[in-house]
C-alpha cells in the first residue's frame, strides 16, 4: 500500500524590498501602488493559493553610512494593505510579518483580531523579533533587546496576545433589541498578564474573531527558533528547499511537536522558493542565468562582498578577482538593517573559502556572488517545476512552498496558468477552496482557547 | 477654495460635510432600532454600506471613532453595563477595508496618540492614502484613561491633558516629517547607474522630544496627497494651542454662535473649522422629537453629549448649518443619532436641501480629500528647490 498523496500548500510572497526583484525589467511595476497588490493577490487567489505573504522592514538599510540605493526601497504598512486586500479577494489568506520588539501586545492583538473580522477569518501573523538599536531609533521604546532576550520577548508577546484573543469566547454578544441586552454578561475581554516583559491588565476591546486567533507563522532556524515554532506556531518558514536538508529540518521540527502535546499535522513547514520557467528546461536555465545577471549587477556584487569584508571595496572591479585583503575584524558596521548579514561565521574564513572557490572556477567577483547567492529553487519547464515541487512535498522535505517571483506584480501569472493546472491534474493541489478561512486552507483545527480570566 | 459647479453666492462658499461613524450611531439605544444591524457591527459589510451611503450623498469624508479600551460611561474604566454597544474594530483597518469599495469620499480614522508609535501611524496613514488613491485623513486624539494606561503597562496614571496634548503635537509633527521624508521623485529606477532611488531625496527627520525621538526616513514613500489632512476635536479652549499647531480641521462643538465666533477668532490659521453636532432628523419636526424621546425611554435616560444635540427637520438643520457658516465655520461633522435612520436622512434629506440653497456640491469635484477640502498639495519641506512653493504657506505644512 502506498501512502495517500499529500496535498501541497502554496503561498505567494509579494516580492518587496530586496535584490530578488528585477526592477530594471520593463515589465516591472510599482511595489507601492495598490494596483500592484491587487494584481498579485488576485492571481494568487485565481490559482487557489493558501495565502499572500508580506515581509516587513522598519528602517531603511544603510551601507557605508548611506541609505542603500541599488535595490527596491519603499513598502507599505502591512496591516493597512492587508485590510484593503481583504476587500478585493474572497478566500486568500492574508499573512503579515509584524515585529514583536517595536510593538505592544494590546495594539497588535487588536489589529490582527480586526483584520480577522474584516477578512472573514483570513488573517495570519508571522511573528518576528528584532534586537538592533539601529531599527530602535525609529521608535518610542528607542532601545532594543539584548540578543538573548529576543525569543523570550517574542514568546511572552505571543502568549500575551493569545490571552487577549481568548479573552472573549465568542458567545458574549447577544445584540437582542427586545431585551436590550447587547452583552450576555458584564465582563468580556478581561485579561491580566504579569511577566518579565509585560505587566498589563484590563479589557480587550475586540470581540472574538472568526478564526479565534490569527494563524501563527514563525521563522528561524536556531534551536530556540525551532522550539518556539514547535510550541506555538501553526506554520514555520522552512529554510531548506532541497531534498536532504529539507527532510532533515522537517523531521527535526515535526519531531519536537509531541513534547508540546501536538501532532505533526498541527505545524506546516513551508520554505520560501523562487522559480524561473521556460518552454523547455534548457530555455529555463538560460532565462535563470539572465535573471541572476539582472539581480546581481557589478555594483550589487561589490556591495554584497562588503557585507563580509566589512570595509569599503568600491575601488575593486566586479569583473576582476576577489580582494586579496582580509575582512575588517570586529563588529560589522558597514551594512546596517539587513535581515541576515552573513556574520554568524568567521568572516576571514568565509573570505578564504570564497577566494578558493573563485580561483578554482576562474570566477570574477560578480560571478562568485551570483554563485554563492544562487537561490532559484525551481528552474525548468512547467512540468519539471510541478514534478520537483510535488516530489519534495511527497518526500516530506516540506508541506508546500511560499513562492517569491522576481517580477512585481506579474511574476506569479505564468505559475498560476501553467504549474498549478499540472499540480491539480496530479491530484495534489486543490481545484476549489474547501472553506472560507485560512485555517480551512491549511487544514488547521480551531485554536484551543486558554482558560479565560474573569474580572 | 475649489470651484464648485453649483451656483453659490460669491460671499458664501459651499459647506463641507462629514459624518462621524461609531457603532450603530451616537445614541446609546441606537443599536436597538429597526435596521440597526447590531449583530453585524464587526463585519466589513456593515461599514462598507455606511460609507457607500455617505458617498452617495457626496459628503466630504467619514470619520471612524476608536479607542484602545472598551467603551464606557465611566472615565476610569469599564462600567460593567450590558445594555450598550461594547467592542470596536481598529479604525485604520476599517478605513483600509472600505477604501477599495469607494471612489471619492475621504476616509478619516481616529488614532490615539498617547500610546501609539508615530512611525507606525505615519506609514499606516500613508498606506491608507495609497490604497484610497489620495483620500486618507487622520483624526488624532489623546487618552487620559487609567485603564488604557494599564493595557500598555509602560507609563503610570494619571496622565495630564496638557502634557498629553504636547505629546500629541510632537506625534503629529513626526508623522508629517515622515510623510515628507521621501521627496516625490525619490524613486528614479536609473538602469544606467543601477540606482533604484536617489538617496539625496530621502531625509532623516531627526526628531527629538521629551517623550520620544525618531530618526527616519519612513519606509513608505510620500503619500499621494503629500500630507494627508489632520483633524482633531476642539473640545474646549485648552485644546486650541494643539489645534493651532497640528490640525488642518478642528471640530468645534457648536453650542451657540458665540462659542463658534470665539473658536474662529482663536484659530485664525486653521484652514477648516467644522461644527460638531449630533443629529436626529425626520421630515416632521415632532417626529424627530418623538423619536429621540422613544430612544431616551428605551435607554432609560435623556441623551447627553459633548456636542450639541439637534432634533428636527433637514430644512431646519440646513438653516442652522448656514448660520454656522455665517459665524465662520467652513463645514460640519455630523454625528448620526442612529446610523440606520439619520445617515440616510443626511444624505437624502439634508444634502438635497443644501443643494437647493446652492450651499453644497452636486458632484464630486476632486479626486483627493485635499482637493475636496480646497487644500493645495503641500510642497515637501525637505525639497532642495528654494523656488518651490513654500511649505509654510499652509499651516498644514
Short mmCIF file of C-alpha atoms in Angstrom, two decimals, chain B residues 156 227 262 362:
data_model
loop_
_atom_site.label_atom_id
_atom_site.label_comp_id
_atom_site.label_asym_id
_atom_site.label_seq_id
_atom_site.Cartn_x
_atom_site.Cartn_y
_atom_site.Cartn_z
CA UNK B 156 1.71 55.37 35.04
CA UNK B 227 0.44 65.36 3.70
CA UNK B 262 -14.55 82.72 19.70
CA UNK B 362 -23.85 68.44 -6.79
#
